Tab-separated table of C-alpha atoms in Angstrom:
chain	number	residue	atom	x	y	z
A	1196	UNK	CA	-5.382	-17.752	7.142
A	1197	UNK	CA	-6.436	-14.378	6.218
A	1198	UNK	CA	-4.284	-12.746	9.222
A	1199	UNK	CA	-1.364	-14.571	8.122
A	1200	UNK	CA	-1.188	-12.974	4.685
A	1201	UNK	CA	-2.291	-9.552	5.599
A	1202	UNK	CA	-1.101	-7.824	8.525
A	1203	UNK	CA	1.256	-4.718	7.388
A	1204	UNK	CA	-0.101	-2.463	9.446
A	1205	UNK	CA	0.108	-4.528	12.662
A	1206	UNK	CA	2.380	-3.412	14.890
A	1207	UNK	CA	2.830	-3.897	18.905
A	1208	UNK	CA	0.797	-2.557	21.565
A	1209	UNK	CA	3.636	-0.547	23.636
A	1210	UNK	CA	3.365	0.205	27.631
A	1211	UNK	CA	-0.099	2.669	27.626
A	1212	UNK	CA	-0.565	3.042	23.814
A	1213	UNK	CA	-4.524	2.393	23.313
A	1214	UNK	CA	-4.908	2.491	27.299
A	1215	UNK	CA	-8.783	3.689	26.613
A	1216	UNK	CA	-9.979	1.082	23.903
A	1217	UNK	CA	-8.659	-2.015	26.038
A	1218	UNK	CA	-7.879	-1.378	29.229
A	1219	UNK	CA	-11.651	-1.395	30.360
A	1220	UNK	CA	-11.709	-5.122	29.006
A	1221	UNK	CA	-12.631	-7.861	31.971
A	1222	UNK	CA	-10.117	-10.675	32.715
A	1223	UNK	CA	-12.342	-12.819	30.459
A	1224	UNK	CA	-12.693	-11.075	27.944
A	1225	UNK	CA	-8.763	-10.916	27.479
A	1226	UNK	CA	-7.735	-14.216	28.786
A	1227	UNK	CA	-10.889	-16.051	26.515
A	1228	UNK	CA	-8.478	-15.445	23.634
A	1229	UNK	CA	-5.131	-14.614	24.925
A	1230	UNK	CA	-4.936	-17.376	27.442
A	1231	UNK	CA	-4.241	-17.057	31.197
A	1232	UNK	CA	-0.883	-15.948	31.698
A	1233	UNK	CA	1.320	-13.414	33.914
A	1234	UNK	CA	-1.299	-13.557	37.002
A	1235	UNK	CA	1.558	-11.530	38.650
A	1236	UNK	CA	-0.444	-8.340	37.020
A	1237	UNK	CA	-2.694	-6.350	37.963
A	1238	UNK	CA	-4.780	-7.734	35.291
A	1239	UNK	CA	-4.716	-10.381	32.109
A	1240	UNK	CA	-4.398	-7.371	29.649
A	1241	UNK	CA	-1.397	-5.814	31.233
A	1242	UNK	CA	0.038	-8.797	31.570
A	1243	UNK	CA	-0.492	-9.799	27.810
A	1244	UNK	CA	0.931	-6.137	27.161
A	1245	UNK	CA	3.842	-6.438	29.287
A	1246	UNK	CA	4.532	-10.018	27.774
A	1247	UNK	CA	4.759	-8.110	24.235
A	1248	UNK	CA	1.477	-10.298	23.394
A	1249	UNK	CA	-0.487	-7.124	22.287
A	1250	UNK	CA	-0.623	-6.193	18.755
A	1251	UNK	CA	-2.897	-3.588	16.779
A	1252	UNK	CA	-4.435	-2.704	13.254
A	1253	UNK	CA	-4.905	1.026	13.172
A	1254	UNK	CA	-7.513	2.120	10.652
A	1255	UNK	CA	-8.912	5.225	12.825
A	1256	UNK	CA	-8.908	7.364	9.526
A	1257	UNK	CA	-10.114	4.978	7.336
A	1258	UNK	CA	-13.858	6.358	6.939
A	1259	UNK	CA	-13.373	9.684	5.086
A	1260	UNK	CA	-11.661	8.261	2.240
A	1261	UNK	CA	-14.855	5.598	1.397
A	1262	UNK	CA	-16.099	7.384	-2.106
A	1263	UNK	CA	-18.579	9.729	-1.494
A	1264	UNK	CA	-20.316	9.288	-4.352
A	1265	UNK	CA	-21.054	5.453	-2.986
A	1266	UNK	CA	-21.248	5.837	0.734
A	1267	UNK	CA	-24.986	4.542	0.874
A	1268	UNK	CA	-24.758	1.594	-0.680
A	1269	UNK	CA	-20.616	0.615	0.382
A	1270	UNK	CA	-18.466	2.441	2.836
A	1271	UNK	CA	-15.900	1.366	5.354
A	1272	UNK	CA	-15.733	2.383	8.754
A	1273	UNK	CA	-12.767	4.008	11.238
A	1274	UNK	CA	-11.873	0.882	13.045
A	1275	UNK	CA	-9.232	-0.135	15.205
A	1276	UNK	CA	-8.512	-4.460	15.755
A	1277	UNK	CA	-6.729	-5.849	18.627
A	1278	UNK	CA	-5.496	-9.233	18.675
A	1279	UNK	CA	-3.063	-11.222	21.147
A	1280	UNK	CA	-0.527	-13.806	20.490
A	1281	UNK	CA	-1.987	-17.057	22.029
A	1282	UNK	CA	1.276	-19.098	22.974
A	1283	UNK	CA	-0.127	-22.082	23.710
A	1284	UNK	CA	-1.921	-21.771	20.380
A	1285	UNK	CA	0.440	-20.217	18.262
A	1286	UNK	CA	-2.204	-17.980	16.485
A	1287	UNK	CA	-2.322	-14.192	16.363
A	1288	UNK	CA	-6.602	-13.808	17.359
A	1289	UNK	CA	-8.241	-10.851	17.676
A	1290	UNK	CA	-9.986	-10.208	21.010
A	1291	UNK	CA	-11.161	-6.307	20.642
A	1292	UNK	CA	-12.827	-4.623	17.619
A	1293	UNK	CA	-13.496	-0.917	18.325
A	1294	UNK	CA	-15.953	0.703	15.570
A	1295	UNK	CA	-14.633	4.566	15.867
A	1296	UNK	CA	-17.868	5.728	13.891
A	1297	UNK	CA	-20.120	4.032	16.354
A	1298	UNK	CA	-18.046	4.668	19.496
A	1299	UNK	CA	-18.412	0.734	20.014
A	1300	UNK	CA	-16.025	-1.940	21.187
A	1301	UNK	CA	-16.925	-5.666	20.444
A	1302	UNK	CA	-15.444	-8.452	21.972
A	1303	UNK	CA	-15.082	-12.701	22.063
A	1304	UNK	CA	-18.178	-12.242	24.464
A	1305	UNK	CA	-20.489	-10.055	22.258
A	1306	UNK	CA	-23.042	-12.500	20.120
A	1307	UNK	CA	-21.455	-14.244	17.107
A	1308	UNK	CA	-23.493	-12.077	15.179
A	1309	UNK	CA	-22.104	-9.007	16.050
A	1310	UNK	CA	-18.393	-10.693	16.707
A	1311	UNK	CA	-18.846	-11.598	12.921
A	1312	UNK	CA	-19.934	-7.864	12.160
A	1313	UNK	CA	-16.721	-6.237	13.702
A	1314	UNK	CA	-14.864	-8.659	11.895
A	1315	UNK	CA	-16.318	-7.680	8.391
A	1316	UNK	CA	-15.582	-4.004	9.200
A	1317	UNK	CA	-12.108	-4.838	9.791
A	1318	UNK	CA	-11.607	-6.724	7.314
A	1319	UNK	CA	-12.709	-4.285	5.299
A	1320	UNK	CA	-10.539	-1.634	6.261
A	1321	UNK	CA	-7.752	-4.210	6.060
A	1322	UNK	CA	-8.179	-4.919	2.107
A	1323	UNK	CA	-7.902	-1.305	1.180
A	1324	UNK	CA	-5.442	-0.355	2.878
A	1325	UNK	CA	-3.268	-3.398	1.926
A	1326	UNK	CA	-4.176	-2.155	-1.787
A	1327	UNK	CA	-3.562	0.914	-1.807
A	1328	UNK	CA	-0.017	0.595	0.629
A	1329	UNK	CA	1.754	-1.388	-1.792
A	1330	UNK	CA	0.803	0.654	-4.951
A	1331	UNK	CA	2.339	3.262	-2.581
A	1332	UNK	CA	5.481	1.625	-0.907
A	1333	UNK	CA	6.009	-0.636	-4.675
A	1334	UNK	CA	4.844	0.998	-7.271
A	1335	UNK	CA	4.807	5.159	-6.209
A	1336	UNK	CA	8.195	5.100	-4.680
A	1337	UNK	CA	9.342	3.402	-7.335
A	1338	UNK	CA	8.121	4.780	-10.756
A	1339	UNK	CA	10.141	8.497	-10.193
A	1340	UNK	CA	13.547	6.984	-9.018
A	1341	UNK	CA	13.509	4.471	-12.496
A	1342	UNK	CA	12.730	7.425	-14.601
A	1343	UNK	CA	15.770	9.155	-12.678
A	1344	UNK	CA	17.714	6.123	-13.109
A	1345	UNK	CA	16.903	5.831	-16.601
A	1346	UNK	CA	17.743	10.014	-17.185
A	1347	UNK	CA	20.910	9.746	-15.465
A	1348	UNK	CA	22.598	6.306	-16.220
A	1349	UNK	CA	23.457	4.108	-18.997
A	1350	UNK	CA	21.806	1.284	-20.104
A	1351	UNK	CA	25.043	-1.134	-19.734
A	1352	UNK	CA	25.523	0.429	-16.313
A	1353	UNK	CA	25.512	-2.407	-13.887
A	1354	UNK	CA	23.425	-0.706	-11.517
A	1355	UNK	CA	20.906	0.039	-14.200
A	1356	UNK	CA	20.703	-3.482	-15.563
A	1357	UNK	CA	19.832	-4.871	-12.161
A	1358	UNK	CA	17.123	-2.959	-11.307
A	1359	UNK	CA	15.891	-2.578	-14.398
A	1360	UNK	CA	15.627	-6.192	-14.126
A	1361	UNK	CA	13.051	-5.933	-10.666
A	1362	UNK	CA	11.546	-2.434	-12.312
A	1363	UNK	CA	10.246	-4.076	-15.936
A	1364	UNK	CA	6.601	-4.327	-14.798
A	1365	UNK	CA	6.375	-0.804	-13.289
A	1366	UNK	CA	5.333	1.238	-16.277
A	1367	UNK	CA	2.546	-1.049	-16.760
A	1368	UNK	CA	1.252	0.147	-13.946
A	1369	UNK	CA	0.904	3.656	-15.088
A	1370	UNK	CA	-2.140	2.780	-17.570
A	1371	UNK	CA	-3.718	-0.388	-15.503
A	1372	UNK	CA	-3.846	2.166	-12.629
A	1373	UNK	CA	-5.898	4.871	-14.679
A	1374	UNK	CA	-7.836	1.900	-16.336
A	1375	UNK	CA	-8.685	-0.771	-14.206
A	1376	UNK	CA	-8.033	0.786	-10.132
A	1377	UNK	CA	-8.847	4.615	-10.366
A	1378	UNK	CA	-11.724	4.368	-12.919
A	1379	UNK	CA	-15.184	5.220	-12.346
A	1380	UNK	CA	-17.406	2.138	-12.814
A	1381	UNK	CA	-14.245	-0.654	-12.969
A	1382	UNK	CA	-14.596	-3.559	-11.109
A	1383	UNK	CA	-12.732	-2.050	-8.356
A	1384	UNK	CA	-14.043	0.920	-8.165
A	1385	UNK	CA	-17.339	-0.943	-7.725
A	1386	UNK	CA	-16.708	-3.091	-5.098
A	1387	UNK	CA	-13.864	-1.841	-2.642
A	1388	UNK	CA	-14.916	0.786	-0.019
A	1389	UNK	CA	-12.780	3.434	-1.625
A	1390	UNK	CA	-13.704	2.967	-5.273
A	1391	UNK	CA	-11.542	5.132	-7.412
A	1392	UNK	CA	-12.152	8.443	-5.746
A	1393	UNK	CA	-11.150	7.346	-1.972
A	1394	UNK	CA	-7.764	5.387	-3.445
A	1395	UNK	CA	-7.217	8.114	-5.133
A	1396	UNK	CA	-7.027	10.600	-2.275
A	1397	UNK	CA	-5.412	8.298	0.005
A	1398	UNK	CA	-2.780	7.027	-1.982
A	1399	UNK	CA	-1.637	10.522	-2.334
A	1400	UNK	CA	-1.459	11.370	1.746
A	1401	UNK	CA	-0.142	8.155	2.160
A	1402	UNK	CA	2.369	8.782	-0.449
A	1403	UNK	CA	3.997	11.383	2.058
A	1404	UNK	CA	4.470	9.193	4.930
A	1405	UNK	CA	6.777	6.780	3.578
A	1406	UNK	CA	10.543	6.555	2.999
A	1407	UNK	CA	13.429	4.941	1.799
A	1408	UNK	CA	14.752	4.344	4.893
A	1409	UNK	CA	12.241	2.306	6.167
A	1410	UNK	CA	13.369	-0.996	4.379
A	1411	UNK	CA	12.734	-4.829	5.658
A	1412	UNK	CA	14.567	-4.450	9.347
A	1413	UNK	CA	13.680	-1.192	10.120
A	1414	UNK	CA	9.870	-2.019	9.106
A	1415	UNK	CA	9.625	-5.322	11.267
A	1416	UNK	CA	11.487	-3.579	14.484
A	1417	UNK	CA	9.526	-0.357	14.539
A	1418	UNK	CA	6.268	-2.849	14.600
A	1419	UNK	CA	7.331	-4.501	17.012
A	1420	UNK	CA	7.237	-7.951	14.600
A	1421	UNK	CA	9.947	-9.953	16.319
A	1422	UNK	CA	7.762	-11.025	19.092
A	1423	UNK	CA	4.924	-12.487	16.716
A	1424	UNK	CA	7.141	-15.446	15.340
A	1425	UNK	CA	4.210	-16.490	13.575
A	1426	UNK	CA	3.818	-13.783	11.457
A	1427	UNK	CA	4.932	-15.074	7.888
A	1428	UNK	CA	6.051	-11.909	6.310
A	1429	UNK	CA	8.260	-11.383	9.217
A	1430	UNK	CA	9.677	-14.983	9.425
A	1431	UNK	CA	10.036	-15.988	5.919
A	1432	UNK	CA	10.792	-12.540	4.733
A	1433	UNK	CA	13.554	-11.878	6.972
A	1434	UNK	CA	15.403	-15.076	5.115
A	1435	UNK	CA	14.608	-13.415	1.800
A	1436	UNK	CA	16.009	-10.663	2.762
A	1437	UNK	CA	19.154	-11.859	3.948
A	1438	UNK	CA	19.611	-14.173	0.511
A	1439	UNK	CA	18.744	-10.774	-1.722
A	1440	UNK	CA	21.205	-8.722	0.510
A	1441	UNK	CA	23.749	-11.086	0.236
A	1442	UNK	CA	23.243	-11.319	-3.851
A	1443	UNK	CA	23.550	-7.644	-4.187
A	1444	UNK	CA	26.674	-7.708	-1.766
A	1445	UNK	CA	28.415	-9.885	-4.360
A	1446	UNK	CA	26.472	-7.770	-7.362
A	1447	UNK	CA	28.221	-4.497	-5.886
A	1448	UNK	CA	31.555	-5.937	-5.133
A	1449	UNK	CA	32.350	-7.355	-8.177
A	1450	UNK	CA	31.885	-3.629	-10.028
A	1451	UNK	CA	32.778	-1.712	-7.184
A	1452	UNK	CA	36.142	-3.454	-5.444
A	1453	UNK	CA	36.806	-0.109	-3.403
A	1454	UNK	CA	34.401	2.750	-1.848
A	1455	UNK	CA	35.947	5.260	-3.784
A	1456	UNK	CA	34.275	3.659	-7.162
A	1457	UNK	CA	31.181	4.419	-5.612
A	1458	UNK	CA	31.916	7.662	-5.037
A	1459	UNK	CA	33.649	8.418	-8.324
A	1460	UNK	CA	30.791	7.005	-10.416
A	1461	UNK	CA	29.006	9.937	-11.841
A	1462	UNK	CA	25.847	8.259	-13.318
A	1463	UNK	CA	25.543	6.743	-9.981
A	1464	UNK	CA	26.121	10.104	-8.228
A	1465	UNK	CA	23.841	11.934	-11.302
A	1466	UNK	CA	21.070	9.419	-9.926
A	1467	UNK	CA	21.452	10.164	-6.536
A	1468	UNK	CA	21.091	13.727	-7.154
A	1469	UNK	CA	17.962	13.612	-8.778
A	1470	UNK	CA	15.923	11.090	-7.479
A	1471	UNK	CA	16.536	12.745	-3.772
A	1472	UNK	CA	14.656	15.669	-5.575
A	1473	UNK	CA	11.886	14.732	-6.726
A	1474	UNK	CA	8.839	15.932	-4.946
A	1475	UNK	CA	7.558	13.744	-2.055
A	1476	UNK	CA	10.278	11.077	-2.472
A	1477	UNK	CA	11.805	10.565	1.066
A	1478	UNK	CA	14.578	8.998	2.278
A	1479	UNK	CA	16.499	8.522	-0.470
A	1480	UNK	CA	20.082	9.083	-0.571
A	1481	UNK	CA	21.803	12.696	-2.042
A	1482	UNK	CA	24.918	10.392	-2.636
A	1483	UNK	CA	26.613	7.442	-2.025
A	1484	UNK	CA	29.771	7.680	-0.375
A	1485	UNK	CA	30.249	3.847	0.257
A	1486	UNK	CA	29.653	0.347	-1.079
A	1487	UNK	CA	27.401	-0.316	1.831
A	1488	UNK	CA	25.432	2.751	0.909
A	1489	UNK	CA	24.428	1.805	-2.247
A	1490	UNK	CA	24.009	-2.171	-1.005
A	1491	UNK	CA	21.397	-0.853	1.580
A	1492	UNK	CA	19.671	0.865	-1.232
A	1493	UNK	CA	19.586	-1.642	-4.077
A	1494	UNK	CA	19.092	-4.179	-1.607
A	1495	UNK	CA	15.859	-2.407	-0.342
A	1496	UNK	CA	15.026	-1.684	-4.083
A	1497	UNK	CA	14.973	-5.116	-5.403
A	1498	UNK	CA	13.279	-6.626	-1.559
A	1499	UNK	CA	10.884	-4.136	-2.569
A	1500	UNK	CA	9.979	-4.977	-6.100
A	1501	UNK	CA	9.944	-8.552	-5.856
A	1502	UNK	CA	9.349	-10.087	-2.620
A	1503	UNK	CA	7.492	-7.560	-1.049
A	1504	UNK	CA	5.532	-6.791	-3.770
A	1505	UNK	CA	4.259	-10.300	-3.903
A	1506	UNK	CA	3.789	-10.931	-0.458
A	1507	UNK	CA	1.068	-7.783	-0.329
A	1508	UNK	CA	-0.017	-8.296	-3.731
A	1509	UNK	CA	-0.522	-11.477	-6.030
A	1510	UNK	CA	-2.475	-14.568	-5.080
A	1511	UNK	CA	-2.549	-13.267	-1.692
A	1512	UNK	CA	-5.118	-10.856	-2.709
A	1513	UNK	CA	-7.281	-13.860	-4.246
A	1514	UNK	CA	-7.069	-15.620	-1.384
A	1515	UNK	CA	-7.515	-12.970	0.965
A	1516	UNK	CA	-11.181	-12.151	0.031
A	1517	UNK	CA	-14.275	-13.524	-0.360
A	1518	UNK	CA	-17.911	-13.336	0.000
A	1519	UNK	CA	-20.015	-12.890	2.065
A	1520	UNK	CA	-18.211	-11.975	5.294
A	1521	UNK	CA	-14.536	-10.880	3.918
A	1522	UNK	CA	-14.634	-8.380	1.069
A	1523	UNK	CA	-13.549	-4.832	0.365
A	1524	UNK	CA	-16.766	-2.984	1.895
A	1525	UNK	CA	-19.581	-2.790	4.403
A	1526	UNK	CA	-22.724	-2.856	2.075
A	1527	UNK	CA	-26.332	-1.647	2.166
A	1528	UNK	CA	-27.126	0.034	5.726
A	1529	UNK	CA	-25.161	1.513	8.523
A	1530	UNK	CA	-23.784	-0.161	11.288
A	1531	UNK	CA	-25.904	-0.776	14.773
A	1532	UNK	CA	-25.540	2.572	17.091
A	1533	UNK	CA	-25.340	0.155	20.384
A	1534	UNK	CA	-24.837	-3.605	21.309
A	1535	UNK	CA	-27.250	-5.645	22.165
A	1536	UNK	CA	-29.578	-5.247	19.386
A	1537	UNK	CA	-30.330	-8.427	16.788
A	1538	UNK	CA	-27.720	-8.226	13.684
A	1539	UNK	CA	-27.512	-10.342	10.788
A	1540	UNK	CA	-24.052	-9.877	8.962
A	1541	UNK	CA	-25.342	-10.508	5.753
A	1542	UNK	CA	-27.384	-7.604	5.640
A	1543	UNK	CA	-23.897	-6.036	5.679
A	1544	UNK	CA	-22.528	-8.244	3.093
A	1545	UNK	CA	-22.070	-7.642	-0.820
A	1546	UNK	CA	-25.297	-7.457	-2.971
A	1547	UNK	CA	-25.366	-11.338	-4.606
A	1548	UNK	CA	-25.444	-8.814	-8.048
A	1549	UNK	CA	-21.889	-7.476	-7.437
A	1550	UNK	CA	-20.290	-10.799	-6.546
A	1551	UNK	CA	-19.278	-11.319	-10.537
A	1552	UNK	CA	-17.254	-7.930	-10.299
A	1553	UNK	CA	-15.854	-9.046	-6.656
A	1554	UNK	CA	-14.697	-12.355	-7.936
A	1555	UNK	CA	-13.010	-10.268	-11.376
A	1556	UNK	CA	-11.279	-7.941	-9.492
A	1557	UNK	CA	-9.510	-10.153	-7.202
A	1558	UNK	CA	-9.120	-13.371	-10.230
A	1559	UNK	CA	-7.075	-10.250	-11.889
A	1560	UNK	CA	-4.486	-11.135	-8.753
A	1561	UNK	CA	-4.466	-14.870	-9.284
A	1562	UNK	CA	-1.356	-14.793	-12.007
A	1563	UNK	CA	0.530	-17.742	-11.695
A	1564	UNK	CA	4.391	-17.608	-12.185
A	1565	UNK	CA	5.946	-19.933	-14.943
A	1566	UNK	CA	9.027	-21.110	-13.267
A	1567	UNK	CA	11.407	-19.103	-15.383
A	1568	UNK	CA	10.100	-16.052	-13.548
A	1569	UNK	CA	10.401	-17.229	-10.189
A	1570	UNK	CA	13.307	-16.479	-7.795
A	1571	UNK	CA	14.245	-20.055	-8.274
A	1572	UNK	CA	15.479	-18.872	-11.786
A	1573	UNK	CA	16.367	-14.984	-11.508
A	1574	UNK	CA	18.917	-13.737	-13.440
A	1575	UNK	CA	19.416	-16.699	-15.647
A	1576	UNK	CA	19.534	-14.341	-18.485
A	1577	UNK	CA	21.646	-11.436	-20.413
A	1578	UNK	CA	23.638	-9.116	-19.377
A	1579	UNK	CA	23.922	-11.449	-15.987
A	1580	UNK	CA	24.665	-14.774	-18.130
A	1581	UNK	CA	27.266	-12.733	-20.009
A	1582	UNK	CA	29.656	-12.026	-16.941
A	1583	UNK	CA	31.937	-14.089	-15.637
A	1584	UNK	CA	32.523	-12.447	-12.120
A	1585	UNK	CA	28.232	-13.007	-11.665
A	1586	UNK	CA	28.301	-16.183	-12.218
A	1587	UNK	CA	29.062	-18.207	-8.414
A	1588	UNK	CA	26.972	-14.913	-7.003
A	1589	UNK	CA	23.594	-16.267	-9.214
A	1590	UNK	CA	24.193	-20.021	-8.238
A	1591	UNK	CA	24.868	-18.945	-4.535
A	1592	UNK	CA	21.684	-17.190	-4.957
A	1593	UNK	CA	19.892	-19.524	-6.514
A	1594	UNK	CA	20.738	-22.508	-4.404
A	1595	UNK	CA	19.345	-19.748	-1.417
A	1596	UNK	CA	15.968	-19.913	-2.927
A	1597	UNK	CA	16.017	-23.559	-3.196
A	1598	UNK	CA	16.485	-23.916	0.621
A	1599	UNK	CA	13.619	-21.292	1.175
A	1600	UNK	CA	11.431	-23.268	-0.563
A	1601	UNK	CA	11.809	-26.719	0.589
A	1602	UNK	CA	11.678	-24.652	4.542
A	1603	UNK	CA	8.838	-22.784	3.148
A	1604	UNK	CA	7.134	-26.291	2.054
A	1605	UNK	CA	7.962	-28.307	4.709
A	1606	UNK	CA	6.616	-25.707	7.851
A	1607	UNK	CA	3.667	-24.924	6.060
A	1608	UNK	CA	3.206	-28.139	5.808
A	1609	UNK	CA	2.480	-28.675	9.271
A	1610	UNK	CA	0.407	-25.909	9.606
A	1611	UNK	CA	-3.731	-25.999	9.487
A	1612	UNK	CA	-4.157	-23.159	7.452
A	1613	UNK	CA	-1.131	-23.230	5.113
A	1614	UNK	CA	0.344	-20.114	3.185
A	1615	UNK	CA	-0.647	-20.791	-0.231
C-alpha cells in the first residue's frame, strides 16, 4: 500500500545505470521477486532490465541532511531501493536495498530481520523526501510567481481569478512552515530524520533543481512511469490531467479567442516578466506568445496545486506511516557494519515515548474534504458562476470528475490494498 502512494522519486532502471549495486545479484535473488522471465539473457536481472521491469529510489545523499543536533538518537541513512515489476503479480516489490553508509546490499534472501531493517531505512528516506519535495515542487515554486501575479495583474483578470482560486491556501503556508515544520522542538522536528535543521537545508538545494517545465508528462516520461501501469499517480493522474487541461483549454479560449490576445495582454506579459526573474525560479516562461503557452502553464499551475499536491500530501501522509517499522527515522543505534549478525528492527524503531508526537504530526495530514471543496464541485462559485461563456466548460468539467471517481472506486475496488 505504502509503495502505491509514495513513489515520486522512482524512476526506471535504464541499460547499465546502477550496473554495480545489482548486477552482482544471483538468478534467485532477482527472479524470487521479479519472477522468471526473458531466459533468453544472460541473466534474470538483465532480462528484468531489458523488459523495462527495473525501477529505483535514489536517496544516495540523503544522510548529511539528518539534523545534526539529533543524529544519535534519529538519523536516516544514504540508501538506494530497487524493486521490479512482478507481471504475473501486478505489484511493484523491492528485491535490493543498498545501505550507502554501511556499504551493504540486502536482499529477499537476507533474514527477515535484516530484510525488515533495509526496509525501515528506506522507508525512512522515502517520508522525508516526499515532505520536503512537495513543499518544494507545491508550495516554493509557487509562493513567488502568486506574489508576481498578484504585483502585476488585476484582481478581475481572468487569469488571476483562476489561480487565485488553486493558490488560496499558499500563504498559510508561510507561518505553519516557520511554526509547525522548521521549528526546533515541533512535532516534526522531533520525529522525522531531518527535524527542522536538515528540511531546512534541503529544501533549499532542492529548491534549485526543479522547473516549470517539468509538468505531469514530462515528469512520468523522464521516470520512465509508463511501463509501471500500476503506479497510481501515473495512471489516475494522467486522467486528471487530461480533464484539468481540457478545463483550462476552454478557460483560455473563451478570454483569449486569438494568440495575439495573449500576446497583447500586458498584465499577463507584466507577469511573465517578473516571475521569470525571480531568483531560483526555473522554467518559467519570459512571455507568452500563444494560447497554448499560457494553457501549458496554467494547466501545470492548477495540476500542481490541487491534484498533485494531494496526491504527495494529505491523507496519504497519514496513511503512509506508522509505527514501529514505517516512520520518518532510524532511532537509537547505528545500523549493523556487515550481514550476518542477529538484528532486531525494533531496536531501530521509534522510542514508545515519541509515538504521541509521531501520531500528531501525521493526524495534522488527515483533513477530510467537505464535498464543496472537492473537484466534484470546483468552481461552483463567483466570479466563475457569474459568466456565461464558463458555464458548459465547469459542467464538462465537472461531469469529468464524476467519471474519475466512479473508475477510481470501482478499480480500487478490486484491488487488496486499496488507495484510500
Amino acid at each position: 500500500m505504502r509503495l502505491g502512494i509514495k513513489g515520486y522519486n522512482l524512476k526506471l532502471v535504464r541499460d547499465s545505470e546502477y550496473s554495480k549495486y545489482i548486477d552482482h545479484l544471483s538468478d534467485a535473488q532477482v527472479a524470487d521477486v521479479c519472477g522468471w522471465h526473458s531466459k533468453s539473457q544472460k541473466t534474470q536481472i538483465s532480462g528484468a532490465r531489458k523488459d523495462h521491469r527495473i525501477f529505483v529510489s535514489d536517496f544516495s545523499k540523503h544522510r548529511e541532511y539528518t539534523d545534526e543536533a539529533a543524529q544519535h538518537q534519529k538519523y536516516v541513512p544514504s540508501v538506494i531501493g530497487f524493486f521490479c515489476y512482478n507481471t504475473d503479480k501486478r505489484q511493484l516489490l523491492p528485491f535490493a536495498i543498498t545501505i550507502l553508509d554501511t556499504k551493504l546490499t540486502y536482499t529477499t534472501q537476507d533474514t527477515p530481520e535484516e530484510w525488515q531493517l533495509a526496509k525501515m531505512a528506506l522507508d525512512a528516506a522515502d517520508a522525508n523526501f516526499q515532505q520536503m519535495r512537495h513543499f518544494v515542487e507545491v508550495h516554493m515554486m509557487s509562493i513567488p510567481v502568486q506574489v508576481e501575479m498578484m504585483r502585476s495583474m488585476a484582481t478581475n483578470h481572468p487569469i488571476y481569478a483562476l489561480l487565485d482560486y488553486h493558490f488560496f491556501t499558499n500563504f498559510a503556508l508561510e507561518h505553519l512552515a516557520r511554526t509547525a515544520l522548521f521549528a526546533a522542538k515541533s512535532d516534526y522536528d522531533q520525529t522525522m530524520a531531518f527535524g527542522a535543521s536538515g528540511s531546512l537545508r534541503y529544501i533549499y538545494q532542492d529548491f534549485d533543481k526543479v522547473s516549470f517545465q517539468d509538468d505531469f508528462p514530462t515528469d512520468i516520461e523522464a521516470r520512465g512511469l509508463r511501463y509501471l501501469p500500476i503506479h497510481r499517480y501515473a495512471k489516475y493522474g494522467k486522467k486528471y490531467y487530461k480533464a484539468v487541461k481540457e478545463f483550462v483549454t476552454s478557460y483560455v479560449h473563451a478570454y483569449y479567442p486569438t494568440d495575439a490576445k495573449v500576446r497583447n495582454d500586458s498584465e499577463l506579459q507584466l507577469w511573465a516578466k517578473r516571475a521569470s526573474q525571480i531568483k531560483k525560479i526555473h522554467g518559467f516562461p519570459t512571455e507568452f506568445r500563444s494560447r497554448s503557452d499560457l494553457i501549458k502553464l496554467v494547466t501545470h499551475l492548477v495540476f500542481l496545486n490541487s491534484v498533485k499536491h494531494h496526491f504527495m500530501n494529505g491523507a496519504v501522509t497519514w496513511h503512509g506511516s506508522t509505527a514501529p517499522y514505517s516512520t520518518g527515522a532510524i532511532w537509537n543505534k547505528p545500523l549493523p557494519t556487515k550481514k550476518g549478525v542477529k538484528v532486531n528492527p525494533l531496536d531501530y524503531a521509534i522510542p514508545l515515548e515519541k509515538v504521541p508526537e509521531l501520531v500528531s504530526v501525521n493526524a495534522n495530514f488527515l483533513r477530510p474534504v467537505p464535498r464543496k471543496y472537492t473537484a466534484l464541485e470546483t468552481y461552483n462559485a463567483a466570479p466563475f458562476t457569474n459568466e456565461p461563456k464558463l458555464t458548459k466548460p465547469i459542467a464538462e468539467f465537472h461531469n469529468a470528475m464524476e467519471a474519475l471517481e466512479k473508475t477510481i472506486v470501482e478499480a480500487e475496488s478490486k484491488e487488496e490494498l486499496q488507495m484510500t
